[in-house]
Coordinates of C-alpha atoms in Angstrom, one line a residue:
M1 CA 0.0 0.0 0.0
N2 CA 1.2 3.5 -0.8
Y3 CA 2.3 5.3 2.3
F4 CA 0.7 8.6 1.4
E5 CA -2.7 6.8 0.8
F6 CA -2.2 4.8 4.0
Y7 CA -1.8 8.1 5.9
H8 CA -4.6 9.8 4.0
I9 CA -2.3 12.7 2.9
P10 CA -1.5 14.0 -0.6
E11 CA 1.8 12.9 -2.2
S12 CA 4.2 15.7 -1.5
F13 CA 7.9 16.2 -1.1
L14 CA 7.1 18.7 1.6
P15 CA 4.1 17.3 3.5
D16 CA 2.6 18.5 6.7
E17 CA 5.0 17.0 9.3
K18 CA 2.5 17.4 12.1
A19 CA -0.1 15.5 10.0
I20 CA 2.3 12.6 9.5
K21 CA 3.1 12.4 13.2
R22 CA -0.5 12.7 14.2
R23 CA -1.5 9.9 11.8
Y24 CA 1.4 7.7 13.0
Y25 CA 0.2 8.0 16.6
E26 CA -3.5 7.4 15.6
L27 CA -2.5 4.2 13.7
S28 CA -0.1 3.1 16.4
R29 CA -3.0 3.1 18.8
E30 CA -5.3 1.4 16.3
Y31 CA -2.9 -1.3 15.4
H32 CA -1.1 -1.9 18.6
P33 CA -0.6 -5.7 18.9
D34 CA -1.3 -5.7 22.6
F35 CA -4.9 -4.8 22.0
Y36 CA -5.3 -7.9 19.9
A37 CA -3.7 -10.5 22.2
N38 CA -6.9 -12.5 22.6
E39 CA -7.7 -12.5 18.9
D40 CA -7.1 -15.5 16.6
L41 CA -3.6 -15.9 15.0
G42 CA -4.9 -14.6 11.6
T43 CA -6.1 -11.4 13.1
Q44 CA -2.9 -11.0 15.2
Q45 CA -0.8 -11.5 12.1
K46 CA -2.8 -8.9 10.1
I47 CA -2.5 -6.4 13.0
L48 CA 1.2 -7.0 13.2
E49 CA 1.5 -6.4 9.4
M50 CA -0.5 -3.1 9.8
S51 CA 1.7 -2.0 12.7
T52 CA 4.8 -2.7 10.7
L53 CA 3.4 -0.8 7.7
N54 CA 2.7 2.1 9.9
T55 CA 6.2 2.1 11.3
N56 CA 7.7 1.9 7.9
A57 CA 5.4 4.6 6.5
Y58 CA 6.3 6.9 9.4
R59 CA 10.1 6.3 9.0
T60 CA 9.9 7.0 5.3
L61 CA 7.5 10.0 5.3
S62 CA 9.1 11.8 8.2
D63 CA 12.6 11.7 6.6
A64 CA 13.0 14.1 3.7
D65 CA 15.6 12.0 1.9
L66 CA 13.8 8.7 2.3
R67 CA 10.5 10.4 1.3
M68 CA 12.1 11.7 -1.9
Q69 CA 13.6 8.3 -2.7
Y70 CA 10.2 6.7 -2.0
I71 CA 8.3 9.1 -4.3
L72 CA 10.8 8.6 -7.1
K73 CA 10.7 4.8 -6.7
E74 CA 6.9 4.9 -6.6
H75 CA 7.0 6.6 -10.0
G76 CA 9.5 4.1 -11.4
L77 CA 12.3 6.7 -11.6
L78 CA 15.0 5.1 -9.5
E79 CA 16.4 1.9 -10.9
E80 CA 18.9 -0.4 -9.4
G81 CA 22.0 -0.2 -11.7
G82 CA 19.8 1.4 -14.3
K83 CA 19.3 4.8 -16.0
N84 CA 20.2 6.9 -13.0
E85 CA 22.3 9.3 -15.0
I86 CA 23.8 12.4 -13.7
P87 CA 24.4 15.3 -16.1
G88 CA 27.9 15.5 -17.5
D89 CA 28.7 19.0 -16.5
F90 CA 28.0 18.1 -12.8
L91 CA 30.1 15.0 -13.1
M92 CA 33.0 17.1 -14.5
E93 CA 32.7 19.5 -11.6
M94 CA 32.7 16.5 -9.2
M95 CA 35.7 14.9 -10.9
E96 CA 37.7 18.1 -10.3
I97 CA 36.8 17.9 -6.6
N98 CA 37.6 14.2 -6.5
E99 CA 41.0 14.9 -8.0
E100 CA 41.7 17.6 -5.4
L101 CA 40.8 15.0 -2.7
M102 CA 43.2 12.5 -4.2
E103 CA 45.9 15.2 -4.1
L104 CA 45.2 15.6 -0.4
E105 CA 45.9 11.9 0.1
F106 CA 49.5 12.5 -1.0
D107 CA 50.0 16.0 0.2
F108 CA 47.7 17.0 3.0
D109 CA 46.9 20.7 3.2
A110 CA 44.3 21.9 5.8
D111 CA 43.6 25.1 3.8
K112 CA 42.9 23.1 0.6
L113 CA 40.7 20.8 2.6
R114 CA 38.7 23.8 3.9
E115 CA 38.5 25.2 0.4
I116 CA 37.1 21.9 -1.0
G117 CA 34.6 21.7 1.9
E118 CA 33.4 25.2 1.2
K119 CA 33.1 24.4 -2.5
S120 CA 31.1 21.2 -1.9
T121 CA 28.9 23.0 0.6
G122 CA 28.3 25.8 -1.9
V123 CA 27.3 23.3 -4.6
M124 CA 24.9 21.6 -2.2
A125 CA 23.3 24.9 -1.2
Q126 CA 22.9 25.8 -4.9
L127 CA 21.3 22.4 -5.7
E128 CA 18.9 22.8 -2.8
N129 CA 18.1 26.4 -3.8
D130 CA 17.4 25.3 -7.4
V131 CA 15.1 22.4 -6.5
L132 CA 13.1 24.1 -3.7
P133 CA 10.5 25.7 -5.9
V134 CA 9.7 22.4 -7.6
L135 CA 9.4 20.6 -4.2
Q136 CA 7.2 23.4 -2.9
R137 CA 4.8 23.3 -5.9
Y138 CA 4.7 19.6 -6.4
P139 CA 2.3 18.1 -7.5
E140 CA 0.4 21.4 -8.3
L141 CA 2.7 22.6 -11.1
H142 CA 2.2 25.4 -13.5
G143 CA 3.9 25.3 -16.9
V144 CA 5.7 22.0 -16.0
T145 CA 4.4 18.5 -16.2
K146 CA 4.5 16.2 -13.2
E147 CA 6.9 14.0 -15.1
E148 CA 9.3 16.9 -15.8
A149 CA 9.1 17.9 -12.1
L150 CA 9.9 14.4 -11.0
Q151 CA 12.8 14.2 -13.4
E152 CA 14.2 17.4 -12.0
V153 CA 13.8 16.0 -8.5
K154 CA 15.5 12.8 -9.6
T155 CA 18.5 14.7 -10.9
Y156 CA 18.7 16.7 -7.7
Y157 CA 18.5 13.5 -5.6
L158 CA 21.3 11.7 -7.6
K159 CA 23.5 14.8 -7.5
K160 CA 22.9 15.1 -3.7
K161 CA 23.8 11.5 -3.1
Y162 CA 27.1 12.0 -5.1
L163 CA 27.9 15.2 -3.1
L164 CA 27.2 13.4 0.2
R165 CA 29.8 10.8 -0.7
I166 CA 32.3 13.6 -1.3
Q167 CA 31.4 15.3 2.0
E168 CA 31.8 11.9 3.7
T169 CA 35.4 11.7 2.3
L170 CA 36.0 15.3 3.5
S171 CA 34.9 14.4 7.0
K172 CA 37.3 11.5 7.0
F173 CA 40.1 13.9 6.1
A174 CA 39.0 16.3 8.8
T175 CA 39.3 13.7 11.5
R176 CA 43.0 13.1 10.4
S177 CA 44.0 16.7 10.7

């Protein structure tokens, strides 16, 4: 079952967080296994499944990255080992940063590390700034189809994942200095 439908909220990248939490607690009470201890095994199993569904829905919908990944997967846009292509210009920019990181392996320079960190933080901020209007308007879009918006979000998601790997490498360097 679709998590948004299960929670009776519209599909959105920026849903009402309070509504998600409120629905989670309502369903937690409704499907709490302790209330069904005297029921038959079939009913107990169904309640346990609903309780698990509620927990998984809450974990996914209350986390912005997991929610984005979920929506993209629901629309068939994230494929394992498939057409998850990142634009070439972005990859070139990231290749430059990766080369700078490799140079730090051989010749560590704290100033260079800080410079690379600032550069990656700036790229991340720009990505977030660029995609925010799409996230805010989705799915009520004007002048853009839902498919185009989802593609834009997918590109953002893939770029962000790439940048997060770079930032993880940067934090490893930072612990060494």
